[in-house]
Amino acid sequence: LNRTKKYLTGIYPYSLMSSSFYPVHDDQQALKITFSAQEWCGQVFAQINNRKKFKIKSFSYFESEGDIDIELEKNVLENELWNRIRINPFDLPIGEFKMIPDLEYIRMTHKELATYNAIASLTNNDGFGTYRLTYPELDRTLEIKFESSFPYTIESWTDSFKSGFGSKAQTMTSKATKIKTLNTPYWRQNRNNDIFLRDTLGL
């Protein structure tokens, strides 16, 4: 599953991409997670490989971050939650547990790449499920809404976290809502005369 984001902060462009490689049989964990960011002042790349432990490498243009090569005990990966929703959302982890946050969040907030305490709940209402994930240590909450029947289409998400320090800290919120869906052989639609499909999708 791929996720891309492109946006501007003033005159500065940002391009982000996350990829989660997850087995179709929902009884394992992601085989690999990758994240890359191209920003106005440099590039970042991080990868998690599923071995006996999670083998993690990260490369950053920031001198203070530099190159990271670590191992973490296996816990739930936030990046794989999106895959798990599409396969079987009713097997999502709930209650209190340990989790490795989304690589994009770690990068954009300069948090330590580590395992954090998490609390999650799953509710179902009017044909839609809502998965709510909270990190008390990070002051962050993620909510993902999806259809509660197959193919469990993701309808929207909201991500809120504290940004800044002390009395000047503010809660920042990102929201996204599905615009439109097309059932189409997208892997063949890579020519100039296929560009109109982006307009059809509202992109």
PDB file of C-alpha atoms in Angstrom:
ATOM      1  CA  LEU A   1       0.000   0.000   0.000  1.00  0.00           C
ATOM      2  CA  ASN A   2       1.418   3.375  -1.062  1.00  0.00           C
ATOM      3  CA  ARG A   3       0.627   6.813   0.351  1.00  0.00           C
ATOM      4  CA  THR A   4       1.897  10.043  -1.164  1.00  0.00           C
ATOM      5  CA  LYS A   5       1.631  13.662  -0.034  1.00  0.00           C
ATOM      6  CA  LYS A   6       2.741  16.807  -1.844  1.00  0.00           C
ATOM      7  CA  TYR A   7       2.341  20.295  -0.418  1.00  0.00           C
ATOM      8  CA  LEU A   8       3.950  23.696   0.025  1.00  0.00           C
ATOM      9  CA  THR A   9       4.957  25.637   3.128  1.00  0.00           C
ATOM     10  CA  GLY A  10       5.386  29.126   1.730  1.00  0.00           C
ATOM     11  CA  ILE A  11       7.687  28.745  -1.266  1.00  0.00           C
ATOM     12  CA  TYR A  12       9.126  25.441  -0.024  1.00  0.00           C
ATOM     13  CA  PRO A  13       7.914  22.191  -1.686  1.00  0.00           C
ATOM     14  CA  TYR A  14       7.534  18.879   0.155  1.00  0.00           C
ATOM     15  CA  SER A  15       7.059  15.420  -1.373  1.00  0.00           C
ATOM     16  CA  LEU A  16       6.456  12.435   0.935  1.00  0.00           C
ATOM     17  CA  MET A  17       5.892   8.756   0.191  1.00  0.00           C
ATOM     18  CA  SER A  18       5.253   5.779   2.471  1.00  0.00           C
ATOM     19  CA  SER A  19       5.009   2.138   1.361  1.00  0.00           C
ATOM     20  CA  SER A  20       3.868  -0.837   3.423  1.00  0.00           C
ATOM     21  CA  PHE A  21       4.399  -4.373   2.116  1.00  0.00           C
ATOM     22  CA  TYR A  22       1.956  -6.596   3.992  1.00  0.00           C
ATOM     23  CA  PRO A  23       1.041 -10.292   3.438  1.00  0.00           C
ATOM     24  CA  VAL A  24      -2.517 -10.944   2.314  1.00  0.00           C
ATOM     25  CA  HIS A  25      -2.961 -13.488   5.112  1.00  0.00           C
ATOM     26  CA  ASP A  26      -3.675 -11.277   8.114  1.00  0.00           C
ATOM     27  CA  ASP A  27      -1.748 -13.325  10.654  1.00  0.00           C
ATOM     28  CA  GLN A  28       1.679 -11.735  10.351  1.00  0.00           C
ATOM     29  CA  GLN A  29       3.278  -8.303  10.278  1.00  0.00           C
ATOM     30  CA  ALA A  30       4.455  -6.105   7.436  1.00  0.00           C
ATOM     31  CA  LEU A  31       7.443  -7.538   5.594  1.00  0.00           C
ATOM     32  CA  LYS A  32       8.868  -4.110   4.870  1.00  0.00           C
ATOM     33  CA  ILE A  33       8.059  -0.441   5.488  1.00  0.00           C
ATOM     34  CA  THR A  34       9.724   2.403   3.585  1.00  0.00           C
ATOM     35  CA  PHE A  35       9.448   6.177   3.834  1.00  0.00           C
ATOM     36  CA  SER A  36      11.090   8.937   1.831  1.00  0.00           C
ATOM     37  CA  ALA A  37      10.876  12.718   1.922  1.00  0.00           C
ATOM     38  CA  GLN A  38      12.177  15.271  -0.530  1.00  0.00           C
ATOM     39  CA  GLU A  39      12.192  18.719   1.028  1.00  0.00           C
ATOM     40  CA  TRP A  40      13.476  22.151   0.133  1.00  0.00           C
ATOM     41  CA  CYS A  41      16.781  21.526   1.931  1.00  0.00           C
ATOM     42  CA  GLY A  42      17.446  17.807   1.439  1.00  0.00           C
ATOM     43  CA  GLN A  43      16.258  14.206   1.431  1.00  0.00           C
ATOM     44  CA  VAL A  44      15.411  11.549   4.013  1.00  0.00           C
ATOM     45  CA  PHE A  45      14.920   7.802   3.652  1.00  0.00           C
ATOM     46  CA  ALA A  46      13.964   5.172   6.234  1.00  0.00           C
ATOM     47  CA  GLN A  47      13.262   1.447   5.985  1.00  0.00           C
ATOM     48  CA  ILE A  48      12.034  -1.240   8.380  1.00  0.00           C
ATOM     49  CA  ASN A  49      12.756  -4.882   7.509  1.00  0.00           C
ATOM     50  CA  ASN A  50      10.966  -7.706   9.307  1.00  0.00           C
ATOM     51  CA  ARG A  51      13.685 -10.065  10.559  1.00  0.00           C
ATOM     52  CA  LYS A  52      14.046 -11.782  13.965  1.00  0.00           C
ATOM     53  CA  LYS A  53      13.656  -8.235  15.198  1.00  0.00           C
ATOM     54  CA  PHE A  54      12.749  -5.126  13.220  1.00  0.00           C
ATOM     55  CA  LYS A  55      15.896  -4.023  11.403  1.00  0.00           C
ATOM     56  CA  ILE A  56      15.702  -0.263  10.855  1.00  0.00           C
ATOM     57  CA  LYS A  57      17.893   2.025   8.803  1.00  0.00           C
ATOM     58  CA  SER A  58      17.393   5.752   8.380  1.00  0.00           C
ATOM     59  CA  PHE A  59      19.377   8.338   6.440  1.00  0.00           C
ATOM     60  CA  SER A  60      18.891  12.077   6.863  1.00  0.00           C
ATOM     61  CA  TYR A  61      20.492  15.250   5.571  1.00  0.00           C
ATOM     62  CA  PHE A  62      20.163  16.657   9.119  1.00  0.00           C
ATOM     63  CA  GLU A  63      23.590  16.513  10.758  1.00  0.00           C
ATOM     64  CA  SER A  64      22.039  15.939  14.193  1.00  0.00           C
ATOM     65  CA  GLU A  65      20.089  12.913  12.884  1.00  0.00           C
ATOM     66  CA  GLY A  66      22.658  11.479  10.485  1.00  0.00           C
ATOM     67  CA  ASP A  67      22.567   7.747   9.731  1.00  0.00           C
ATOM     68  CA  ILE A  68      20.682   5.342  12.010  1.00  0.00           C
ATOM     69  CA  ASP A  69      21.066   1.553  12.063  1.00  0.00           C
ATOM     70  CA  ILE A  70      19.123  -0.055  14.924  1.00  0.00           C
ATOM     71  CA  GLU A  71      16.997  -3.047  15.884  1.00  0.00           C
ATOM     72  CA  LEU A  72      13.697  -2.900  17.768  1.00  0.00           C
ATOM     73  CA  GLU A  73      11.671  -5.674  19.348  1.00  0.00           C
ATOM     74  CA  LYS A  74       8.656  -6.626  17.279  1.00  0.00           C
ATOM     75  CA  ASN A  75       5.580  -4.610  18.179  1.00  0.00           C
ATOM     76  CA  VAL A  76       2.666  -3.287  16.159  1.00  0.00           C
ATOM     77  CA  LEU A  77       3.658  -0.951  13.325  1.00  0.00           C
ATOM     78  CA  GLU A  78       1.398   2.029  12.757  1.00  0.00           C
ATOM     79  CA  ASN A  79       2.310   1.995   9.065  1.00  0.00           C
ATOM     80  CA  GLU A  80       0.746  -1.455   8.634  1.00  0.00           C
ATOM     81  CA  LEU A  81      -2.621  -0.491  10.164  1.00  0.00           C
ATOM     82  CA  TRP A  82      -3.904   0.804   6.824  1.00  0.00           C
ATOM     83  CA  ASN A  83      -3.245  -2.581   5.199  1.00  0.00           C
ATOM     84  CA  ARG A  84      -4.864  -4.410   8.089  1.00  0.00           C
ATOM     85  CA  ILE A  85      -7.995  -2.288   7.791  1.00  0.00           C
ATOM     86  CA  ARG A  86      -8.363  -3.212   4.110  1.00  0.00           C
ATOM     87  CA  ILE A  87      -7.857  -6.936   4.857  1.00  0.00           C
ATOM     88  CA  ASN A  88      -9.644  -7.469   8.183  1.00  0.00           C
ATOM     89  CA  PRO A  89     -10.301  -4.397  10.362  1.00  0.00           C
ATOM     90  CA  PHE A  90     -11.933  -6.463  13.097  1.00  0.00           C
ATOM     91  CA  ASP A  91      -8.554  -7.992  13.912  1.00  0.00           C
ATOM     92  CA  LEU A  92      -6.958  -4.623  14.675  1.00  0.00           C
ATOM     93  CA  PRO A  93      -5.192  -4.317  18.043  1.00  0.00           C
ATOM     94  CA  ILE A  94      -7.294  -2.660  20.751  1.00  0.00           C
ATOM     95  CA  GLY A  95      -6.673  -1.718  24.364  1.00  0.00           C
ATOM     96  CA  GLU A  96      -3.183  -0.845  25.618  1.00  0.00           C
ATOM     97  CA  PHE A  97      -0.106  -2.064  23.765  1.00  0.00           C
ATOM     98  CA  LYS A  98       3.289  -1.022  22.389  1.00  0.00           C
ATOM     99  CA  MET A  99       3.540   0.505  18.926  1.00  0.00           C
ATOM    100  CA  ILE A 100       6.136   1.923  16.542  1.00  0.00           C
ATOM    101  CA  PRO A 101       4.674   5.177  15.164  1.00  0.00           C
ATOM    102  CA  ASP A 102       4.326   6.063  11.504  1.00  0.00           C
ATOM    103  CA  LEU A 103       7.716   6.804   9.930  1.00  0.00           C
ATOM    104  CA  GLU A 104       6.305   9.977   8.405  1.00  0.00           C
ATOM    105  CA  TYR A 105       5.230  11.282  11.820  1.00  0.00           C
ATOM    106  CA  ILE A 106       8.642  10.423  13.308  1.00  0.00           C
ATOM    107  CA  ARG A 107      10.372  12.326  10.525  1.00  0.00           C
ATOM    108  CA  MET A 108       8.170  15.422  10.455  1.00  0.00           C
ATOM    109  CA  THR A 109       8.254  15.876  14.246  1.00  0.00           C
ATOM    110  CA  HIS A 110      11.883  14.765  14.739  1.00  0.00           C
ATOM    111  CA  LYS A 111      10.830  12.252  17.408  1.00  0.00           C
ATOM    112  CA  GLU A 112      13.030   9.342  18.405  1.00  0.00           C
ATOM    113  CA  LEU A 113      12.542   6.251  16.253  1.00  0.00           C
ATOM    114  CA  ALA A 114      11.410   3.978  19.078  1.00  0.00           C
ATOM    115  CA  THR A 115       8.490   2.047  20.559  1.00  0.00           C
ATOM    116  CA  TYR A 116       5.779   4.020  22.406  1.00  0.00           C
ATOM    117  CA  ASN A 117       2.753   3.206  24.545  1.00  0.00           C
ATOM    118  CA  ALA A 118      -0.515   3.265  22.612  1.00  0.00           C
ATOM    119  CA  ILE A 119      -4.229   2.960  23.387  1.00  0.00           C
ATOM    120  CA  ALA A 120      -6.718   1.984  20.680  1.00  0.00           C
ATOM    121  CA  SER A 121     -10.453   1.446  20.319  1.00  0.00           C
ATOM    122  CA  LEU A 122     -12.697   0.210  17.514  1.00  0.00           C
ATOM    123  CA  THR A 123     -16.323   1.290  17.162  1.00  0.00           C
ATOM    124  CA  ASN A 124     -18.987   0.507  14.576  1.00  0.00           C
ATOM    125  CA  ASN A 125     -21.882   2.805  13.726  1.00  0.00           C
ATOM    126  CA  ASP A 126     -24.245   3.099  10.726  1.00  0.00           C
ATOM    127  CA  GLY A 127     -22.169   0.831   8.523  1.00  0.00           C
ATOM    128  CA  PHE A 128     -18.850   2.503   9.282  1.00  0.00           C
ATOM    129  CA  GLY A 129     -16.042   1.544  11.607  1.00  0.00           C
ATOM    130  CA  THR A 130     -13.769   4.022  13.387  1.00  0.00           C
ATOM    131  CA  TYR A 131     -10.357   3.061  14.670  1.00  0.00           C
ATOM    132  CA  ARG A 132      -9.041   5.526  17.244  1.00  0.00           C
ATOM    133  CA  LEU A 133      -5.373   5.381  18.217  1.00  0.00           C
ATOM    134  CA  THR A 134      -3.808   7.528  20.954  1.00  0.00           C
ATOM    135  CA  TYR A 135      -0.178   7.928  22.037  1.00  0.00           C
ATOM    136  CA  PRO A 136      -0.204   9.466  25.552  1.00  0.00           C
ATOM    137  CA  GLU A 137       3.559  10.133  25.484  1.00  0.00           C
ATOM    138  CA  LEU A 138       3.359  11.907  22.131  1.00  0.00           C
ATOM    139  CA  ASP A 139       0.091  13.785  22.719  1.00  0.00           C
ATOM    140  CA  ARG A 140      -1.153  12.440  19.400  1.00  0.00           C
ATOM    141  CA  THR A 141      -4.427  10.895  18.207  1.00  0.00           C
ATOM    142  CA  LEU A 142      -5.180   9.209  14.884  1.00  0.00           C
ATOM    143  CA  GLU A 143      -8.711   8.307  13.771  1.00  0.00           C
ATOM    144  CA  ILE A 144      -9.433   6.249  10.659  1.00  0.00           C
ATOM    145  CA  LYS A 145     -12.996   5.786   9.370  1.00  0.00           C
ATOM    146  CA  PHE A 146     -13.803   2.916   7.000  1.00  0.00           C
ATOM    147  CA  GLU A 147     -16.707   0.903   5.613  1.00  0.00           C
ATOM    148  CA  SER A 148     -17.472  -1.958   7.994  1.00  0.00           C
ATOM    149  CA  SER A 149     -18.218  -4.371   5.134  1.00  0.00           C
ATOM    150  CA  PHE A 150     -15.843  -5.738   2.491  1.00  0.00           C
ATOM    151  CA  PRO A 151     -13.772  -4.280   0.813  1.00  0.00           C
ATOM    152  CA  TYR A 152     -13.464  -2.077   3.936  1.00  0.00           C
ATOM    153  CA  THR A 153     -12.828   1.114   1.971  1.00  0.00           C
ATOM    154  CA  ILE A 154     -11.116   3.852   3.972  1.00  0.00           C
ATOM    155  CA  GLU A 155     -13.389   6.896   3.943  1.00  0.00           C
ATOM    156  CA  SER A 156     -11.460   9.478   5.966  1.00  0.00           C
ATOM    157  CA  TRP A 157      -8.821  10.054   8.605  1.00  0.00           C
ATOM    158  CA  THR A 158      -7.858  12.691  11.162  1.00  0.00           C
ATOM    159  CA  ASP A 159      -4.402  13.066  12.731  1.00  0.00           C
ATOM    160  CA  SER A 160      -3.925  15.481  15.659  1.00  0.00           C
ATOM    161  CA  PHE A 161      -0.732  16.177  17.609  1.00  0.00           C
ATOM    162  CA  LYS A 162       0.942  18.885  19.675  1.00  0.00           C
ATOM    163  CA  SER A 163       3.474  21.071  17.874  1.00  0.00           C
ATOM    164  CA  GLY A 164       5.755  23.579  19.558  1.00  0.00           C
ATOM    165  CA  PHE A 165       7.056  23.995  23.078  1.00  0.00           C
ATOM    166  CA  GLY A 166       5.692  25.160  26.419  1.00  0.00           C
ATOM    167  CA  SER A 167       2.887  27.702  26.431  1.00  0.00           C
ATOM    168  CA  LYS A 168       3.268  28.232  22.678  1.00  0.00           C
ATOM    169  CA  ALA A 169       2.490  24.590  21.816  1.00  0.00           C
ATOM    170  CA  GLN A 170      -0.550  24.174  19.588  1.00  0.00           C
ATOM    171  CA  THR A 171      -2.624  21.210  18.471  1.00  0.00           C
ATOM    172  CA  MET A 172      -2.139  20.642  14.757  1.00  0.00           C
ATOM    173  CA  THR A 173      -4.713  18.572  12.837  1.00  0.00           C
ATOM    174  CA  SER A 174      -4.553  17.010   9.386  1.00  0.00           C
ATOM    175  CA  LYS A 175      -7.758  15.721   7.777  1.00  0.00           C
ATOM    176  CA  ALA A 176      -8.489  13.788   4.616  1.00  0.00           C
ATOM    177  CA  THR A 177     -11.739  12.541   3.065  1.00  0.00           C
ATOM    178  CA  LYS A 178     -12.147  10.226   0.105  1.00  0.00           C
ATOM    179  CA  ILE A 179     -13.271  12.170  -2.959  1.00  0.00           C
ATOM    180  CA  LYS A 180     -13.968   9.452  -5.493  1.00  0.00           C
ATOM    181  CA  THR A 181     -13.128   5.843  -6.356  1.00  0.00           C
ATOM    182  CA  LEU A 182     -12.409   4.357  -9.793  1.00  0.00           C
ATOM    183  CA  ASN A 183     -12.160   0.637 -10.506  1.00  0.00           C
ATOM    184  CA  THR A 184      -9.689   0.761 -13.360  1.00  0.00           C
ATOM    185  CA  PRO A 185      -6.410  -0.902 -14.501  1.00  0.00           C
ATOM    186  CA  TYR A 186      -4.277   1.985 -13.237  1.00  0.00           C
ATOM    187  CA  TRP A 187      -0.981   0.175 -13.879  1.00  0.00           C
ATOM    188  CA  ARG A 188      -1.638   0.522 -17.636  1.00  0.00           C
ATOM    189  CA  GLN A 189      -2.746   4.149 -17.532  1.00  0.00           C
ATOM    190  CA  ASN A 190       0.641   5.855 -17.654  1.00  0.00           C
ATOM    191  CA  ARG A 191       0.365   7.840 -20.882  1.00  0.00           C
ATOM    192  CA  ASN A 192      -0.328  11.509 -21.439  1.00  0.00           C
ATOM    193  CA  ASN A 193      -3.834  10.770 -22.711  1.00  0.00           C
ATOM    194  CA  ASP A 194      -4.623   9.160 -19.324  1.00  0.00           C
ATOM    195  CA  ILE A 195      -4.036  12.385 -17.387  1.00  0.00           C
ATOM    196  CA  PHE A 196      -7.762  13.215 -17.499  1.00  0.00           C
ATOM    197  CA  LEU A 197      -8.316  10.417 -14.972  1.00  0.00           C
ATOM    198  CA  ARG A 198      -6.650  12.545 -12.300  1.00  0.00           C
ATOM    199  CA  ASP A 199      -9.317  15.192 -12.873  1.00  0.00           C
ATOM    200  CA  THR A 200     -11.973  12.480 -12.684  1.00  0.00           C
ATOM    201  CA  LEU A 201     -10.616  11.510  -9.270  1.00  0.00           C
ATOM    202  CA  GLY A 202     -10.495  15.140  -8.165  1.00  0.00           C
ATOM    203  CA  LEU A 203      -6.713  15.182  -7.845  1.00  0.00           C
TER     204      LEU A 203
END
